[in-house]
C-alpha positions as a Python dict, from the first residue, in 0.01 Angstrom:
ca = {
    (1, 'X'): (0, 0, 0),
    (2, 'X'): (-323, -12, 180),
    (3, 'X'): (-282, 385, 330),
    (4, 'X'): (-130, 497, -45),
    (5, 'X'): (-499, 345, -225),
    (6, 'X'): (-714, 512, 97),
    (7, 'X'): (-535, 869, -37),
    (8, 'X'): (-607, 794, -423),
    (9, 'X'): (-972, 664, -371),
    (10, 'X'): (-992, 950, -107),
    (11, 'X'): (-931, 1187, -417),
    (12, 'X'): (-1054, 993, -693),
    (13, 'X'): (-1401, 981, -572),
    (14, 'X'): (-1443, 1369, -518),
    (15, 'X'): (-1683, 1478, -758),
    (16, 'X'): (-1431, 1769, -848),
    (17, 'X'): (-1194, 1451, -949),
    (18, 'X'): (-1443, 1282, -1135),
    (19, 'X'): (-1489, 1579, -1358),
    (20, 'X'): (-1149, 1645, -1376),
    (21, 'X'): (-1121, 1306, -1480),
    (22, 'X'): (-1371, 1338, -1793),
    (23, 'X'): (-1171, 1663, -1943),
    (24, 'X'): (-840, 1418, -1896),
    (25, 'X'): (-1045, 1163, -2169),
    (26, 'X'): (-1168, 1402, -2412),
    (27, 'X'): (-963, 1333, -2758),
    (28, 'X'): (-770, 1054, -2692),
    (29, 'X'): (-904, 816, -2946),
    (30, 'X'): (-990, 467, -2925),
    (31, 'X'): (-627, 300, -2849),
    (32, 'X'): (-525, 430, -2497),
    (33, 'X'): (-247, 416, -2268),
    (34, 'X'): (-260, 549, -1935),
    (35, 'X'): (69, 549, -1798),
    (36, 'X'): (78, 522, -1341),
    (37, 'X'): (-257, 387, -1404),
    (38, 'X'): (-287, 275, -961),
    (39, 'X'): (-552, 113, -926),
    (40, 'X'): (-709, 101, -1273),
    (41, 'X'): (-989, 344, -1235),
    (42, 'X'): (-916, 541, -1558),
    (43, 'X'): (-859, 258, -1753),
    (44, 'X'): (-1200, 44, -1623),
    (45, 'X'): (-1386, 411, -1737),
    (46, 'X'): (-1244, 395, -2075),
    (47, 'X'): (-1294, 65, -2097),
    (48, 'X'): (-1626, 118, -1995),
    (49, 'X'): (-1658, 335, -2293),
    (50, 'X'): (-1583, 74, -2592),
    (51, 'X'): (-1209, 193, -2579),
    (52, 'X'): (-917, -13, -2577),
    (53, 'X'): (-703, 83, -2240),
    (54, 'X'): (-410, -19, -2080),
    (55, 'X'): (-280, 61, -1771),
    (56, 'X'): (109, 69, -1705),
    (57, 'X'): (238, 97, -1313),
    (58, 'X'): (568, 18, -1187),
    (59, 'X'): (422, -71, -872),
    (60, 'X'): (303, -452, -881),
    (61, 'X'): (124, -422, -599),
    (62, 'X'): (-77, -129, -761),
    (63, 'X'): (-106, -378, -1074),
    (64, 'X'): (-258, -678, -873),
    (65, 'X'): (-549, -420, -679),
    (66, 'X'): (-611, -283, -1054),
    (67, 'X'): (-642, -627, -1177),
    (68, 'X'): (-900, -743, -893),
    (69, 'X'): (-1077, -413, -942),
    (70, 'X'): (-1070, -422, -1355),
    (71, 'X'): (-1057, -814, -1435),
    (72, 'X'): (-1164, -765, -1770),
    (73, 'X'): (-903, -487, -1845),
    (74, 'X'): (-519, -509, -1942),
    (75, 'X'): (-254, -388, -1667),
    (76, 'X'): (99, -453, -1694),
    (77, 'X'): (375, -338, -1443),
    (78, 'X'): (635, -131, -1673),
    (79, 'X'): (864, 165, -1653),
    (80, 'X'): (702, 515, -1770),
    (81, 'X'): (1050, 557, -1961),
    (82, 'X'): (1040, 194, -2122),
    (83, 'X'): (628, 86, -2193),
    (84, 'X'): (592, -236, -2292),
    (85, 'X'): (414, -97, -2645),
    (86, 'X'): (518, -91, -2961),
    (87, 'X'): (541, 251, -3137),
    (88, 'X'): (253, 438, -3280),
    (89, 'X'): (48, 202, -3157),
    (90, 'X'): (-203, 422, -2959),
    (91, 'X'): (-400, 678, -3024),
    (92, 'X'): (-405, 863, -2652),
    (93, 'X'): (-164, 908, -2370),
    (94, 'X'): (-268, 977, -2028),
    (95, 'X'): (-2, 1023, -1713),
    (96, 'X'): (-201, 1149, -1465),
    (97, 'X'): (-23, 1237, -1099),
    (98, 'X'): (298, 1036, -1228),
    (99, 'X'): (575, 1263, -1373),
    (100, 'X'): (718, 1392, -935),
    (101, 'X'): (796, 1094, -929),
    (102, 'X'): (1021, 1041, -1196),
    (103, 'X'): (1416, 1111, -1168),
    (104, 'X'): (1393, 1186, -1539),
    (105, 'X'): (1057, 1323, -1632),
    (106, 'X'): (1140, 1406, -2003),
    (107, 'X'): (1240, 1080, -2077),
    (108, 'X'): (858, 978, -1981),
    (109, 'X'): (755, 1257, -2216),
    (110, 'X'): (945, 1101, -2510),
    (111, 'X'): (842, 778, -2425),
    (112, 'X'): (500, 918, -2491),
    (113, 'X'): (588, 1069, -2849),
    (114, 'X'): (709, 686, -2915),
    (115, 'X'): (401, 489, -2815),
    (116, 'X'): (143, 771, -3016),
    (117, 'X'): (-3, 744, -3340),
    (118, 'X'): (31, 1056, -3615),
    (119, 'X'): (-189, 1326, -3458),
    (120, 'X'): (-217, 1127, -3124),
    (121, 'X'): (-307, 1293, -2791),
    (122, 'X'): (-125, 1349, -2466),
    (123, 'X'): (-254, 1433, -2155),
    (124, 'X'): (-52, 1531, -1841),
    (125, 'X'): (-207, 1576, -1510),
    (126, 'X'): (-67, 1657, -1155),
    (127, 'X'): (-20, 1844, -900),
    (128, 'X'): (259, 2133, -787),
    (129, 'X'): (392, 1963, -448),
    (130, 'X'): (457, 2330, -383),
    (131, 'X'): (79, 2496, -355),
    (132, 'X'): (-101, 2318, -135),
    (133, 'X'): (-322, 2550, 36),
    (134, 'X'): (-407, 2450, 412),
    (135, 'X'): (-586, 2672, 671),
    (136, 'X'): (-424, 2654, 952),
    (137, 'X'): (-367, 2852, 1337),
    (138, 'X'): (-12, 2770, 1214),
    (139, 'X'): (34, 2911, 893),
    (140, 'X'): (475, 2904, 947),
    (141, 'X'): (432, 2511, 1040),
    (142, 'X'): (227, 2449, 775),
    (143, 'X'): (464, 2609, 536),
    (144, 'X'): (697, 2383, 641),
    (145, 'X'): (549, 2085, 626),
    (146, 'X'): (402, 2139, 260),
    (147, 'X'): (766, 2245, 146),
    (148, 'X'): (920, 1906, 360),
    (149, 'X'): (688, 1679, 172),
    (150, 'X'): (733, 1836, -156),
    (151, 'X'): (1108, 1823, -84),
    (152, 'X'): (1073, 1424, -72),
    (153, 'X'): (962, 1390, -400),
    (154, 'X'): (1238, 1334, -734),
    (155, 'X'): (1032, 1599, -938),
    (156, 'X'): (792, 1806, -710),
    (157, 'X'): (762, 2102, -895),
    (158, 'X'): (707, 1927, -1254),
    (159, 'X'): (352, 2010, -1342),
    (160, 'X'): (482, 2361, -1405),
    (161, 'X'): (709, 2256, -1618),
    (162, 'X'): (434, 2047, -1821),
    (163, 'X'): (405, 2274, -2107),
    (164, 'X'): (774, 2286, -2186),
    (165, 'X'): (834, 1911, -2181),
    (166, 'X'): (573, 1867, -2406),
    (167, 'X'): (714, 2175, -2628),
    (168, 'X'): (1060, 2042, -2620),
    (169, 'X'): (975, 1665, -2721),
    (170, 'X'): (772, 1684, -3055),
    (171, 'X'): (408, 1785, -2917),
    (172, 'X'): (204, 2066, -3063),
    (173, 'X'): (-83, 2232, -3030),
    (174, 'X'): (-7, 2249, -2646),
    (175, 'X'): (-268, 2417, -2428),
    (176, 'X'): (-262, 2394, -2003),
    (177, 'X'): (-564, 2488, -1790),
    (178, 'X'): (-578, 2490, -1380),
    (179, 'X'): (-862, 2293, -1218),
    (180, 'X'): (-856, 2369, -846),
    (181, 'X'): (-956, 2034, -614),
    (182, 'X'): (-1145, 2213, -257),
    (183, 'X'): (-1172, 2003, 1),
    (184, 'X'): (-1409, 2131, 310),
    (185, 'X'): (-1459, 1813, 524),
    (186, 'X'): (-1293, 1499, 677),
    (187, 'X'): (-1254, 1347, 273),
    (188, 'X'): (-908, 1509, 322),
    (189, 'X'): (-743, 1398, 644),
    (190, 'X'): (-570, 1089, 527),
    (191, 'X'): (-342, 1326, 287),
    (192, 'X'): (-316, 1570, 558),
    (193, 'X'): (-149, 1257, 793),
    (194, 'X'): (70, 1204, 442),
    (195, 'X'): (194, 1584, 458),
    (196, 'X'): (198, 1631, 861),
    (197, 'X'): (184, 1274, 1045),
    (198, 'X'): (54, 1215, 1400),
    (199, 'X'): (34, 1510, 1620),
    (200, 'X'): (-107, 1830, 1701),
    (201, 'X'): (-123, 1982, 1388),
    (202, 'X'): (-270, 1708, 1245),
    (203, 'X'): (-524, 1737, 1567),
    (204, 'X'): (-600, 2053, 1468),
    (205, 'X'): (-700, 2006, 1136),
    (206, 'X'): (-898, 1698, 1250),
    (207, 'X'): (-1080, 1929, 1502),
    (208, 'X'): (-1175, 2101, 1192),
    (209, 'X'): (-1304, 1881, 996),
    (210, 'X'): (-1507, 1768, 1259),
    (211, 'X'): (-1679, 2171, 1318),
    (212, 'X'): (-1708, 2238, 966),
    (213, 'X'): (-1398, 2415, 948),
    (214, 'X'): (-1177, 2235, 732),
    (215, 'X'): (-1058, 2435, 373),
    (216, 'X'): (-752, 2245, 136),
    (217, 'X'): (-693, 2349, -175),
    (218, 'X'): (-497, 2188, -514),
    (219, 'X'): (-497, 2337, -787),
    (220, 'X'): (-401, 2052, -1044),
    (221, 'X'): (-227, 2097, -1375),
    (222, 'X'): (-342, 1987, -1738),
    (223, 'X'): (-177, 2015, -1991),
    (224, 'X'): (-204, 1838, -2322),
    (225, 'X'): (-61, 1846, -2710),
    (226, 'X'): (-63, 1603, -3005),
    (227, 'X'): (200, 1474, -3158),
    (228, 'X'): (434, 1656, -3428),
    (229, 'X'): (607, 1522, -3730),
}
């Protein structure tokens, strides 16, 4: 659990994140769910903000590090396909980097329709396991390696499919923008160990983060819609 909250904190606390993270809170109302909430950050921030968020993980491990982290805040481990809310009871709906890994990602997208108000808001976010973009001496390796790791998710290709979902399961007004994440020094490495492990090429992407040489790129997927009668 320990290496899986170094990679989101790694991420979360770009400032590329962080503004990311603002666009994912505009319109979602004052009654918020946010649905693979980790460690709780999104949830302390709306919080933060006079709203009333809860966070939803299936992981209880996640739950218990969002709960130290957020003590004032409401976390509950739950399913993404089964929340523990009653329906139309919130006004927003955030899943952010949650949908790859469900067997069943629709079922998480009508879930969402359930839980939302008349004309409430929901918010997808995530990345396509597929376009990781890695500078490397070994361009054919690195291919690999992306495409092995995106293999050994349930869904790893989803975020492209965002707009549909939400077309096909009683959201309109749907609109999905690209926001490109650019990492350029050692910030990076621990989800470069997720995607290569220990070993040379790893070592060689370490060697350039250490001369300034380092470039990752992710573009990451928004997409959002409000929900039809």
């Amino acid at each position: 659990m320990s290496t899986l909250l170094t990679l989101l904190d790694a991420f979360d606390d770009l400032p590329q994140a962080r503004k990311l993270r603002e666009l994912t809170y505009q319109g979602l109302g004052d009654a918020v769910v946010d649905v693979g909430c980790g460690s709780g950050r999104a949830v302390g921030e709306l919080a933060a903000r006079g709203v009333k968020a809860i966070g939803v993980d299936s992981n209880p491990a996640m739950i218990e590090a969002a709960i130290e982290r957020w003590p004032t805040s409401e976390f509950h481990v739950g399913d993404a396909t089964a929340l523990p809310l009653a329906d139309s009871s919130v006004t927003g709906y955030r899943a952010d980097k949650v949908l790859h890994a469900l067997a069943e990602p629709e079922q998480a997208v009508v879930e969402a329709r359930r839980v939302l108000a008349r004309n409430g808001r929901a918010v997808l976010v995530g990345q396509d396991w597929d376009t990781f973009v890695i500078d490397s001496d070994d361009p054919e390796l690195t291919r690999t390696l992306v495409h092995a790791r995106a293999d050994g998710m349930p869904n790893p290709r989803v975020a492209r499919r965002y707009r549909n979902l939400l077309l096909d399961n009683g959201f309109a007004n749907v609109t999905v923008e690209v926001h490109t994440i650019v990492w350029t020094d050692g910030a990076c490495l621990p989800l470069l160990a997720n995607i290569g492990g220990e070993g040379a090429w790893l070592d060689d992407q370490t060697a350039r983060a250490r001369n300034d040489q380092l470039f990752v790129a992710l573009p990451i997927f928004l997409a959002s819609g409000t929900r039809a009668e």
